[in-house]
Amino acid sequence: MTAAQADLQIDRPVVADGAALWRIAKDSKALDLNSSYSYLLWCRDFAGTSAVARDEHGEPVGFVTGYVRPDRPHTLLVWQVAVDDAYRGRGIAAALLDGLAARVGGEYGVTRVETTITPGNTASERLFASFAERHGAAMEREVLFETGLFPDGPHDPEVLYRIGPLPH
């Protein structure tokens, strides 16, 4: 943990964090913004497979949401990663991802991580490539959802990143 991360606490989100996670996602201008209701549900139903970074006052400043794939119980699908603009550039997203992977590895037996990234999202591409490198894990990529599958207008394809196996 770097000095910039030392003031932060990484733990599970709680329902009361839902509004802050929605705001961080909205302010990112990079994520597909879900309804505020979905962030409340996520903090309730998927807290065990998600993580939040809190500042010295306990306020959320970053998050990772994820879930264990029902058909692949050793795979964590990372849904969204976001850090408040005032806290970017401090390695918080990497610390959140590492902490979550370690926790779900121990609690759920997760040995693989998947995520989707739209082409051109270089920050996310770097985050997950460096995660794979730090953990000595292979990384594969393939298009999961082509542009034409999205019913709500133009949408870049979603590229699936598969990382693993992770060390125990």
Tab-separated table of N, CA, C and O in Angstrom, residues 17-120:
chain	number	residue	atom	x	y	z
A	17	ASP	N	-24.106	3.053	1.147
A	17	ASP	CA	-23.088	3.494	0.192
A	17	ASP	C	-23.630	3.613	-1.232
A	17	ASP	O	-22.979	4.186	-2.100
A	18	GLY	N	-24.806	3.065	-1.484
A	18	GLY	CA	-25.335	3.008	-2.848
A	18	GLY	C	-25.383	4.348	-3.550
A	18	GLY	O	-24.994	4.466	-4.721
A	19	ALA	N	-25.832	5.388	-2.865
A	19	ALA	CA	-25.924	6.714	-3.484
A	19	ALA	C	-24.541	7.237	-3.861
A	19	ALA	O	-24.358	7.823	-4.937
A	20	ALA	N	-23.555	7.037	-3.012
A	20	ALA	CA	-22.200	7.499	-3.301
A	20	ALA	C	-21.611	6.729	-4.487
A	20	ALA	O	-20.945	7.322	-5.343
A	21	LEU	N	-21.853	5.426	-4.558
A	21	LEU	CA	-21.351	4.647	-5.684
A	21	LEU	C	-21.985	5.118	-6.985
A	21	LEU	O	-21.304	5.254	-8.008
A	22	TRP	N	-23.285	5.399	-6.946
A	22	TRP	CA	-23.973	5.911	-8.130
A	22	TRP	C	-23.345	7.237	-8.566
A	22	TRP	O	-23.075	7.445	-9.745
A	23	ARG	N	-23.084	8.143	-7.604
A	23	ARG	CA	-22.492	9.436	-7.924
A	23	ARG	C	-21.098	9.269	-8.525
A	23	ARG	O	-20.755	9.913	-9.526
A	24	ILE	N	-20.281	8.404	-7.933
A	24	ILE	CA	-18.923	8.183	-8.449
A	24	ILE	C	-18.992	7.636	-9.873
A	24	ILE	O	-18.245	8.069	-10.751
A	25	ALA	N	-19.900	6.684	-10.111
A	25	ALA	CA	-20.062	6.121	-11.458
A	25	ALA	C	-20.525	7.202	-12.434
A	25	ALA	O	-20.005	7.317	-13.549
A	26	LYS	N	-21.486	8.016	-12.015
A	26	LYS	CA	-22.013	9.095	-12.869
A	26	LYS	C	-20.915	10.098	-13.201
A	26	LYS	O	-20.755	10.495	-14.355
A	27	ASP	N	-20.161	10.502	-12.198
A	27	ASP	CA	-19.112	11.497	-12.398
A	27	ASP	C	-17.942	10.975	-13.223
A	27	ASP	O	-17.179	11.764	-13.774
A	28	SER	N	-17.800	9.657	-13.316
A	28	SER	CA	-16.678	9.084	-14.071
A	28	SER	C	-16.776	9.410	-15.561
A	28	SER	O	-15.775	9.469	-16.246
A	29	LYS	N	-17.977	9.567	-16.048
A	29	LYS	CA	-18.244	9.832	-17.466
A	29	LYS	C	-17.670	8.751	-18.379
A	29	LYS	O	-17.609	8.933	-19.595
A	30	ALA	N	-17.237	7.637	-17.807
A	30	ALA	CA	-16.692	6.542	-18.609
A	30	ALA	C	-17.539	5.282	-18.498
A	30	ALA	O	-17.546	4.460	-19.400
A	31	LEU	N	-18.251	5.139	-17.395
A	31	LEU	CA	-19.039	3.928	-17.165
A	31	LEU	C	-20.443	4.066	-17.731
A	31	LEU	O	-20.987	5.170	-17.809
A	32	ASP	N	-21.036	2.923	-18.088
A	32	ASP	CA	-22.463	2.906	-18.373
A	32	ASP	C	-23.141	3.091	-17.022
A	32	ASP	O	-22.969	2.266	-16.116
A	33	LEU	N	-23.879	4.172	-16.864
A	33	LEU	CA	-24.516	4.467	-15.591
A	33	LEU	C	-25.793	3.650	-15.443
A	33	LEU	O	-26.675	3.706	-16.292
A	34	ASN	N	-25.865	2.900	-14.363
A	34	ASN	CA	-27.065	2.142	-14.037
A	34	ASN	C	-27.976	3.027	-13.190
A	34	ASN	O	-27.582	4.092	-12.731
A	35	SER	N	-29.197	2.579	-12.929
A	35	SER	CA	-30.112	3.350	-12.096
A	35	SER	C	-29.578	3.417	-10.667
A	35	SER	O	-28.843	2.526	-10.220
A	36	SER	N	-29.952	4.466	-9.953
A	36	SER	CA	-29.531	4.576	-8.548
A	36	SER	C	-30.035	3.378	-7.752
A	36	SER	O	-29.355	2.886	-6.846
A	37	TYR	N	-31.217	2.902	-8.097
A	37	TYR	CA	-31.793	1.725	-7.436
A	37	TYR	C	-30.863	0.514	-7.572
A	37	TYR	O	-30.675	-0.247	-6.619
A	38	SER	N	-30.259	0.338	-8.755
A	38	SER	CA	-29.397	-0.829	-8.958
A	38	SER	C	-28.160	-0.782	-8.060
A	38	SER	O	-27.688	-1.827	-7.602
A	39	TYR	N	-27.637	0.429	-7.782
A	39	TYR	CA	-26.471	0.517	-6.893
A	39	TYR	C	-26.861	0.175	-5.460
A	39	TYR	O	-26.076	-0.427	-4.730
A	40	LEU	N	-28.083	0.550	-5.059
A	40	LEU	CA	-28.561	0.162	-3.725
A	40	LEU	C	-28.688	-1.352	-3.641
A	40	LEU	O	-28.246	-1.975	-2.658
A	41	LEU	N	-29.295	-1.962	-4.648
A	41	LEU	CA	-29.427	-3.422	-4.661
A	41	LEU	C	-28.062	-4.101	-4.681
A	41	LEU	O	-27.846	-5.099	-4.001
A	42	TRP	N	-27.139	-3.541	-5.482
A	42	TRP	CA	-25.806	-4.137	-5.581
A	42	TRP	C	-25.137	-4.155	-4.209
A	42	TRP	O	-24.551	-5.157	-3.806
A	43	CYS	N	-25.262	-3.041	-3.477
A	43	CYS	CA	-24.647	-2.951	-2.146
A	43	CYS	C	-25.314	-3.905	-1.154
A	43	CYS	O	-24.680	-4.323	-0.187
A	44	ARG	N	-26.554	-4.253	-1.400
A	44	ARG	CA	-27.241	-5.208	-0.534
A	44	ARG	C	-26.938	-6.649	-0.940
A	44	ARG	O	-26.561	-7.472	-0.114
A	45	ASP	N	-27.113	-6.964	-2.220
A	45	ASP	CA	-27.074	-8.353	-2.668
A	45	ASP	C	-25.698	-8.859	-3.091
A	45	ASP	O	-25.476	-10.077	-3.110
A	46	PHE	N	-24.788	-7.968	-3.454
A	46	PHE	CA	-23.469	-8.400	-3.928
A	46	PHE	C	-22.334	-7.757	-3.137
A	46	PHE	O	-21.219	-7.624	-3.643
A	47	ALA	N	-22.595	-7.381	-1.903
A	47	ALA	CA	-21.559	-6.771	-1.060
A	47	ALA	C	-20.384	-7.721	-0.853
A	47	ALA	O	-19.235	-7.289	-0.781
A	48	GLY	N	-20.664	-9.012	-0.777
A	48	GLY	CA	-19.607	-9.997	-0.550
A	48	GLY	C	-18.635	-10.126	-1.700
A	48	GLY	O	-17.516	-10.609	-1.515
A	49	THR	N	-19.046	-9.701	-2.893
A	49	THR	CA	-18.179	-9.802	-4.066
A	49	THR	C	-17.875	-8.419	-4.647
A	49	THR	O	-17.568	-8.286	-5.824
A	50	SER	N	-17.980	-7.411	-3.797
A	50	SER	CA	-17.684	-6.034	-4.184
A	50	SER	C	-16.812	-5.400	-3.100
A	50	SER	O	-16.686	-5.956	-2.004
A	51	ALA	N	-16.229	-4.260	-3.413
A	51	ALA	CA	-15.365	-3.576	-2.444
A	51	ALA	C	-15.534	-2.072	-2.601
A	51	ALA	O	-15.824	-1.578	-3.698
A	52	VAL	N	-15.326	-1.372	-1.500
A	52	VAL	CA	-15.391	0.086	-1.501
A	52	VAL	C	-14.163	0.625	-0.773
A	52	VAL	O	-13.708	0.026	0.205
A	53	ALA	N	-13.608	1.712	-1.296
A	53	ALA	CA	-12.510	2.413	-0.619
A	53	ALA	C	-13.126	3.616	0.085
A	53	ALA	O	-13.891	4.368	-0.522
A	54	ARG	N	-12.774	3.791	1.367
A	54	ARG	CA	-13.315	4.886	2.168
A	54	ARG	C	-12.195	5.833	2.588
A	54	ARG	O	-11.105	5.386	2.917
A	55	ASP	N	-12.533	7.122	2.612
A	55	ASP	CA	-11.569	8.117	3.076
A	55	ASP	C	-11.525	8.122	4.602
A	55	ASP	O	-12.169	7.299	5.264
A	56	GLU	N	-10.770	9.059	5.167
A	56	GLU	CA	-10.592	9.107	6.624
A	56	GLU	C	-11.888	9.389	7.371
A	56	GLU	O	-11.985	9.160	8.580
A	57	HIS	N	-12.933	9.840	6.654
A	57	HIS	CA	-14.233	10.106	7.278
A	57	HIS	C	-15.218	8.957	7.049
A	57	HIS	O	-16.381	9.065	7.434
A	58	GLY	N	-14.753	7.895	6.393
A	58	GLY	CA	-15.613	6.752	6.120
A	58	GLY	C	-16.464	6.894	4.869
A	58	GLY	O	-17.314	6.049	4.594
A	59	GLU	N	-16.217	7.965	4.098
A	59	GLU	CA	-17.005	8.194	2.882
A	59	GLU	C	-16.409	7.425	1.700
A	59	GLU	O	-15.186	7.422	1.511
A	60	PRO	N	-17.251	6.785	0.873
A	60	PRO	CA	-16.744	6.072	-0.298
A	60	PRO	C	-16.067	7.005	-1.301
A	60	PRO	O	-16.608	8.073	-1.628
A	61	VAL	N	-14.878	6.604	-1.756
A	61	VAL	CA	-14.154	7.370	-2.772
A	61	VAL	C	-13.812	6.502	-3.985
A	61	VAL	O	-13.240	7.001	-4.954
A	62	GLY	N	-14.162	5.238	-3.928
A	62	GLY	CA	-13.929	4.329	-5.044
A	62	GLY	C	-14.611	3.012	-4.773
A	62	GLY	O	-14.938	2.700	-3.623
A	63	PHE	N	-14.838	2.258	-5.847
A	63	PHE	CA	-15.498	0.965	-5.660
A	63	PHE	C	-15.181	0.014	-6.807
A	63	PHE	O	-14.785	0.433	-7.891
A	64	VAL	N	-15.375	-1.255	-6.512
A	64	VAL	CA	-15.380	-2.324	-7.508
A	64	VAL	C	-16.626	-3.138	-7.222
A	64	VAL	O	-16.837	-3.563	-6.074
A	65	THR	N	-17.463	-3.338	-8.239
A	65	THR	CA	-18.611	-4.221	-8.081
A	65	THR	C	-18.356	-5.475	-8.897
A	65	THR	O	-17.770	-5.421	-9.986
A	66	GLY	N	-18.780	-6.600	-8.363
A	66	GLY	CA	-18.597	-7.861	-9.061
A	66	GLY	C	-19.524	-8.922	-8.529
A	66	GLY	O	-20.247	-8.706	-7.552
A	67	TYR	N	-19.509	-10.055	-9.193
A	67	TYR	CA	-20.294	-11.203	-8.741
A	67	TYR	C	-19.606	-12.483	-9.194
A	67	TYR	O	-18.845	-12.477	-10.166
A	68	VAL	N	-19.888	-13.554	-8.480
A	68	VAL	CA	-19.382	-14.870	-8.871
A	68	VAL	C	-20.347	-15.422	-9.916
A	68	VAL	O	-21.570	-15.446	-9.689
A	69	ARG	N	-19.806	-15.823	-11.037
A	69	ARG	CA	-20.667	-16.319	-12.129
A	69	ARG	C	-21.350	-17.608	-11.707
A	69	ARG	O	-20.680	-18.561	-11.294
A	70	PRO	N	-22.669	-17.679	-11.814
A	70	PRO	CA	-23.392	-18.881	-11.388
A	70	PRO	C	-22.948	-20.145	-12.114
A	70	PRO	O	-22.878	-21.214	-11.512
A	71	ASP	N	-22.613	-20.030	-13.407
A	71	ASP	CA	-22.201	-21.207	-14.172
A	71	ASP	C	-20.697	-21.478	-14.092
A	71	ASP	O	-20.226	-22.498	-14.599
A	72	ARG	N	-19.955	-20.570	-13.444
A	72	ARG	CA	-18.511	-20.736	-13.254
A	72	ARG	C	-18.176	-20.241	-11.853
A	72	ARG	O	-17.702	-19.120	-11.673
A	73	PRO	N	-18.427	-21.062	-10.840
A	73	PRO	CA	-18.321	-20.607	-9.450
A	73	PRO	C	-16.922	-20.230	-8.980
A	73	PRO	O	-16.781	-19.702	-7.882
A	74	HIS	N	-15.905	-20.440	-9.807
A	74	HIS	CA	-14.552	-20.017	-9.428
A	74	HIS	C	-14.128	-18.763	-10.195
A	74	HIS	O	-12.956	-18.407	-10.205
A	75	THR	N	-15.125	-18.100	-10.834
A	75	THR	CA	-14.846	-16.910	-11.634
A	75	THR	C	-15.595	-15.705	-11.083
A	75	THR	O	-16.815	-15.740	-10.930
A	76	LEU	N	-14.846	-14.648	-10.797
A	76	LEU	CA	-15.419	-13.369	-10.393
A	76	LEU	C	-15.545	-12.507	-11.638
A	76	LEU	O	-14.556	-12.268	-12.335
A	77	LEU	N	-16.763	-12.049	-11.932
A	77	LEU	CA	-16.973	-11.097	-13.016
A	77	LEU	C	-16.961	-9.703	-12.394
A	77	LEU	O	-17.779	-9.399	-11.533
A	78	VAL	N	-16.010	-8.878	-12.786
A	78	VAL	CA	-15.937	-7.503	-12.305
A	78	VAL	C	-16.835	-6.661	-13.197
A	78	VAL	O	-16.612	-6.573	-14.406
A	79	TRP	N	-17.854	-6.055	-12.590
A	79	TRP	CA	-18.848	-5.287	-13.326
A	79	TRP	C	-18.386	-3.845	-13.559
A	79	TRP	O	-18.376	-3.375	-14.671
A	80	GLN	N	-18.055	-3.145	-12.502
A	80	GLN	CA	-17.611	-1.765	-12.633
A	80	GLN	C	-16.483	-1.462	-11.650
A	80	GLN	O	-16.461	-2.013	-10.550
A	81	VAL	N	-15.585	-0.580	-12.075
A	81	VAL	CA	-14.516	-0.051	-11.231
A	81	VAL	C	-14.532	1.456	-11.427
A	81	VAL	O	-14.506	1.931	-12.569
A	82	ALA	N	-14.581	2.198	-10.336
A	82	ALA	CA	-14.562	3.664	-10.454
A	82	ALA	C	-13.931	4.268	-9.211
A	82	ALA	O	-14.085	3.737	-8.106
A	83	VAL	N	-13.241	5.376	-9.408
A	83	VAL	CA	-12.626	6.125	-8.317
A	83	VAL	C	-13.030	7.584	-8.481
A	83	VAL	O	-13.006	8.116	-9.599
A	84	ASP	N	-13.397	8.216	-7.369
A	84	ASP	CA	-13.747	9.631	-7.370
A	84	ASP	C	-12.613	10.423	-8.000
A	84	ASP	O	-11.429	10.148	-7.755
A	85	ASP	N	-12.973	11.414	-8.804
A	85	ASP	CA	-11.993	12.199	-9.545
A	85	ASP	C	-10.883	12.762	-8.643
A	85	ASP	O	-9.718	12.775	-9.017
A	86	ALA	N	-11.236	13.212	-7.450
A	86	ALA	CA	-10.250	13.806	-6.539
A	86	ALA	C	-9.236	12.789	-6.028
A	86	ALA	O	-8.199	13.168	-5.484
A	87	TYR	N	-9.499	11.501	-6.209
A	87	TYR	CA	-8.620	10.449	-5.678
A	87	TYR	C	-7.939	9.647	-6.779
A	87	TYR	O	-7.224	8.690	-6.482
A	88	ARG	N	-8.154	9.994	-8.035
A	88	ARG	CA	-7.548	9.235	-9.135
A	88	ARG	C	-6.043	9.431	-9.173
A	88	ARG	O	-5.520	10.422	-8.704
A	89	GLY	N	-5.363	8.441	-9.758
A	89	GLY	CA	-3.917	8.523	-9.920
A	89	GLY	C	-3.134	8.102	-8.693
A	89	GLY	O	-1.928	8.303	-8.631
A	90	ARG	N	-3.808	7.500	-7.720
A	90	ARG	CA	-3.136	7.079	-6.486
A	90	ARG	C	-3.048	5.564	-6.334
A	90	ARG	O	-2.673	5.072	-5.275
A	91	GLY	N	-3.440	4.822	-7.362
A	91	GLY	CA	-3.384	3.365	-7.279
A	91	GLY	C	-4.549	2.748	-6.528
A	91	GLY	O	-4.500	1.572	-6.151
A	92	ILE	N	-5.610	3.519	-6.326
A	92	ILE	CA	-6.742	3.031	-5.539
A	92	ILE	C	-7.503	1.928	-6.277
A	92	ILE	O	-7.890	0.919	-5.675
A	93	ALA	N	-7.698	2.085	-7.584
A	93	ALA	CA	-8.408	1.052	-8.342
A	93	ALA	C	-7.651	-0.272	-8.267
A	93	ALA	O	-8.259	-1.334	-8.058
A	94	ALA	N	-6.334	-0.227	-8.392
A	94	ALA	CA	-5.527	-1.448	-8.306
A	94	ALA	C	-5.616	-2.062	-6.910
A	94	ALA	O	-5.747	-3.283	-6.761
A	95	ALA	N	-5.564	-1.223	-5.873
A	95	ALA	CA	-5.670	-1.730	-4.497
A	95	ALA	C	-7.042	-2.351	-4.248
A	95	ALA	O	-7.149	-3.398	-3.593
A	96	LEU	N	-8.091	-1.728	-4.776
A	96	LEU	CA	-9.434	-2.289	-4.642
A	96	LEU	C	-9.528	-3.649	-5.328
A	96	LEU	O	-10.050	-4.610	-4.760
A	97	LEU	N	-9.018	-3.725	-6.545
A	97	LEU	CA	-9.086	-4.962	-7.313
A	97	LEU	C	-8.273	-6.066	-6.651
A	97	LEU	O	-8.743	-7.209	-6.518
A	98	ASP	N	-7.063	-5.751	-6.197
A	98	ASP	CA	-6.233	-6.740	-5.507
A	98	ASP	C	-6.902	-7.215	-4.224
A	98	ASP	O	-6.921	-8.416	-3.927
A	99	GLY	N	-7.425	-6.273	-3.440
A	99	GLY	CA	-8.073	-6.631	-2.186
A	99	GLY	C	-9.302	-7.487	-2.398
A	99	GLY	O	-9.526	-8.468	-1.686
A	100	LEU	N	-10.111	-7.130	-3.404
A	100	LEU	CA	-11.310	-7.919	-3.690
A	100	LEU	C	-10.944	-9.318	-4.163
A	100	LEU	O	-11.527	-10.306	-3.710
A	101	ALA	N	-9.969	-9.417	-5.063
A	101	ALA	CA	-9.559	-10.735	-5.569
A	101	ALA	C	-9.056	-11.619	-4.435
A	101	ALA	O	-9.375	-12.813	-4.383
A	102	ALA	N	-8.284	-11.052	-3.518
A	102	ALA	CA	-7.785	-11.833	-2.380
A	102	ALA	C	-8.946	-12.290	-1.499
A	102	ALA	O	-8.995	-13.458	-1.074
A	103	ARG	N	-9.896	-11.395	-1.235
A	103	ARG	CA	-11.020	-11.745	-0.363
A	103	ARG	C	-11.903	-12.825	-0.988
A	103	ARG	O	-12.219	-13.816	-0.345
A	104	VAL	N	-12.292	-12.651	-2.260
A	104	VAL	CA	-13.174	-13.648	-2.874
A	104	VAL	C	-12.432	-14.945	-3.179
A	104	VAL	O	-13.052	-16.007	-3.235
A	105	GLY	N	-11.115	-14.856	-3.331
A	105	GLY	CA	-10.338	-16.085	-3.477
A	105	GLY	C	-10.430	-16.922	-2.217
A	105	GLY	O	-10.654	-18.135	-2.273
A	106	GLY	N	-10.295	-16.263	-1.065
A	106	GLY	CA	-10.378	-16.973	0.208
A	106	GLY	C	-11.790	-17.404	0.569
A	106	GLY	O	-12.005	-18.513	1.053
A	107	GLU	N	-12.764	-16.538	0.345
A	107	GLU	CA	-14.134	-16.827	0.771
A	107	GLU	C	-14.923	-17.678	-0.210
A	107	GLU	O	-15.793	-18.451	0.200
A	108	TYR	N	-14.665	-17.529	-1.508
A	108	TYR	CA	-15.463	-18.226	-2.525
A	108	TYR	C	-14.649	-19.209	-3.360
A	108	TYR	O	-15.208	-19.873	-4.230
A	109	GLY	N	-13.343	-19.250	-3.164
A	109	GLY	CA	-12.509	-20.130	-3.980
A	109	GLY	C	-12.314	-19.633	-5.400
A	109	GLY	O	-12.018	-20.412	-6.306
A	110	VAL	N	-12.458	-18.331	-5.610
A	110	VAL	CA	-12.293	-17.752	-6.947
A	110	VAL	C	-10.834	-17.856	-7.379
A	110	VAL	O	-9.922	-17.517	-6.616
A	111	THR	N	-10.629	-18.339	-8.594
A	111	THR	CA	-9.281	-18.460	-9.156
A	111	THR	C	-9.127	-17.715	-10.467
A	111	THR	O	-8.040	-17.680	-11.046
A	112	ARG	N	-10.228	-17.115	-10.946
A	112	ARG	CA	-10.209	-16.393	-12.214
A	112	ARG	C	-11.020	-15.110	-12.099
A	112	ARG	O	-11.984	-15.053	-11.342
A	113	VAL	N	-10.613	-14.109	-12.868
A	113	VAL	CA	-11.331	-12.838	-12.923
A	113	VAL	C	-11.678	-12.570	-14.384
A	113	VAL	O	-10.859	-12.786	-15.283
A	114	GLU	N	-12.901	-12.117	-14.607
A	114	GLU	CA	-13.328	-11.675	-15.926
A	114	GLU	C	-13.875	-10.259	-15.813
A	114	GLU	O	-14.376	-9.861	-14.764
A	115	THR	N	-13.768	-9.525	-16.901
A	115	THR	CA	-14.384	-8.210	-17.004
A	115	THR	C	-14.599	-7.930	-18.477
A	115	THR	O	-14.036	-8.616	-19.328
A	116	THR	N	-15.414	-6.933	-18.780
A	116	THR	CA	-15.525	-6.480	-20.159
A	116	THR	C	-15.084	-5.025	-20.217
A	116	THR	O	-15.323	-4.257	-19.286
A	117	ILE	N	-14.436	-4.701	-21.324
A	117	ILE	CA	-13.908	-3.348	-21.530
A	117	ILE	C	-14.210	-2.953	-22.974
A	117	ILE	O	-13.993	-3.753	-23.898
A	118	THR	N	-14.683	-1.731	-23.150
A	118	THR	CA	-14.898	-1.249	-24.513
A	118	THR	C	-13.554	-0.812	-25.103
A	118	THR	O	-12.700	-0.285	-24.390
A	119	PRO	N	-13.360	-1.038	-26.405
A	119	PRO	CA	-12.109	-0.620	-27.039
A	119	PRO	C	-11.873	0.876	-26.824
A	119	PRO	O	-12.795	1.683	-26.878
A	120	GLY	N	-10.636	1.223	-26.531
A	120	GLY	CA	-10.281	2.618	-26.327
A	120	GLY	C	-10.306	3.053	-24.873
A	120	GLY	O	-9.853	4.148	-24.553
